[in-house]
Short mmCIF file of C-alpha atoms in Angstrom, two decimals:
data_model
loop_
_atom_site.label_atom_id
_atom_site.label_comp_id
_atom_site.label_asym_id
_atom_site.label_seq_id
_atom_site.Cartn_x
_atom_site.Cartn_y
_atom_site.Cartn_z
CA UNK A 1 -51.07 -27.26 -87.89
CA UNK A 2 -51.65 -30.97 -88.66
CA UNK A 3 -48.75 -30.90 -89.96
CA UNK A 4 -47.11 -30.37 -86.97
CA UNK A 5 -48.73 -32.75 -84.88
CA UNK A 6 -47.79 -35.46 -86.97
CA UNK A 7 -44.23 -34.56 -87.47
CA UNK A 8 -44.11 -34.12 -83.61
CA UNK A 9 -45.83 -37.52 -82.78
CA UNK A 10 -43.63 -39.10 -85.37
CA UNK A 11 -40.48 -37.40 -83.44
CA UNK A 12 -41.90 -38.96 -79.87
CA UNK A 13 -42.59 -42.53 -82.22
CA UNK A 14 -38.84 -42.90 -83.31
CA UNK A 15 -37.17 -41.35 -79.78
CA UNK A 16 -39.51 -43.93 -77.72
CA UNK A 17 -38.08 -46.54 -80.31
CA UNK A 18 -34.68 -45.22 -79.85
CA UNK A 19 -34.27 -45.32 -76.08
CA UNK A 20 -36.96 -47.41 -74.83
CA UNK A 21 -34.80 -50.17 -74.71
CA UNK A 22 -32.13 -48.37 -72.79
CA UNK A 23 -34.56 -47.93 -70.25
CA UNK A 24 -36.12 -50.97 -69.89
CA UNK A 25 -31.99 -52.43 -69.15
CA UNK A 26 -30.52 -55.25 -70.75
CA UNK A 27 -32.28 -58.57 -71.40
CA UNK A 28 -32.03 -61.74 -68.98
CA UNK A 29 -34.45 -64.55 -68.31
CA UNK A 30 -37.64 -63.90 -65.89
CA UNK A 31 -38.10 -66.10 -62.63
CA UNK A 32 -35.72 -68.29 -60.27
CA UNK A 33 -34.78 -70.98 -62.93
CA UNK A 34 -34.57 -74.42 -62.61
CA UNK A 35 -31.88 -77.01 -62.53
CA UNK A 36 -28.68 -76.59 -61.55
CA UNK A 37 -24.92 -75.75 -63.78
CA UNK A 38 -21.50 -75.17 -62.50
CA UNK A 39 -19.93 -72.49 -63.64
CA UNK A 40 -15.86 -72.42 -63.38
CA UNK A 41 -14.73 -68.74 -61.68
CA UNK A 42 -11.17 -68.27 -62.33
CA UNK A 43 -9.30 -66.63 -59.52
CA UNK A 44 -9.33 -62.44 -60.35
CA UNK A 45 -11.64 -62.63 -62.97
CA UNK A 46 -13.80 -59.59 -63.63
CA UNK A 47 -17.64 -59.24 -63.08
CA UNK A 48 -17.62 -58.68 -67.07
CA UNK A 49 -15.55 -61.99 -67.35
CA UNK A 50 -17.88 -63.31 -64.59
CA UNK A 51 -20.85 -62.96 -66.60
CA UNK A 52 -19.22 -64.02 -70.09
CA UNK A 53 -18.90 -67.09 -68.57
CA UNK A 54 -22.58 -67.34 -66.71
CA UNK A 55 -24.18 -66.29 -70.34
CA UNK A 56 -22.28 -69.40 -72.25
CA UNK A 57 -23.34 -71.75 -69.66
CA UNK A 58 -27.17 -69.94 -70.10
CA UNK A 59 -27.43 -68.96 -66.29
CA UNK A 60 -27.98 -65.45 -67.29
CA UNK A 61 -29.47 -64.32 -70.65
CA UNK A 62 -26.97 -61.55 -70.79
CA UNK A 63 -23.65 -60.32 -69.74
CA UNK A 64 -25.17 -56.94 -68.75
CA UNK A 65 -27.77 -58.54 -66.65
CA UNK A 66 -24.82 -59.94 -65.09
CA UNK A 67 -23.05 -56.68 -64.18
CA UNK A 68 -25.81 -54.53 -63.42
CA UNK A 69 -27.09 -56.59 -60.91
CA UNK A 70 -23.81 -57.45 -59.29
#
């Protein structure tokens, strides 16, 4: 019986490992930021290509923080 409570809270350990992550979305900074940047937008660019360029200018901590929000 012990057994299987540790095997079974070791299963919950590595899934919570596994997909908390996932859940918790993708990483980007916290707050309204400071300063100010300007960031080139090229006519028909994507919202992936959008936030490329907003994470190498450090607006956005992320490309996926880009997109999901937009």
């Amino acid at each position: 019986m012990r057994l299987l409570v540790v095997s079974v809270a070791v299963l919950l350990l590595v899934g919570i490992l596994a997909v908390g992550p996932a859940l918790l979305g993708p990483p980007d900074y916290d707050g309204p930021g400071t300063g100010s940047v300007v960031v080139e937008v090229r006519d028909g660019a994507t919202t992936t290509q959008i936030g490329a360029a907003l994470q190498r200018a450090d607006v956005v901590k992320s490309t996926e923080a880009f997109t999901d929000a937009a």
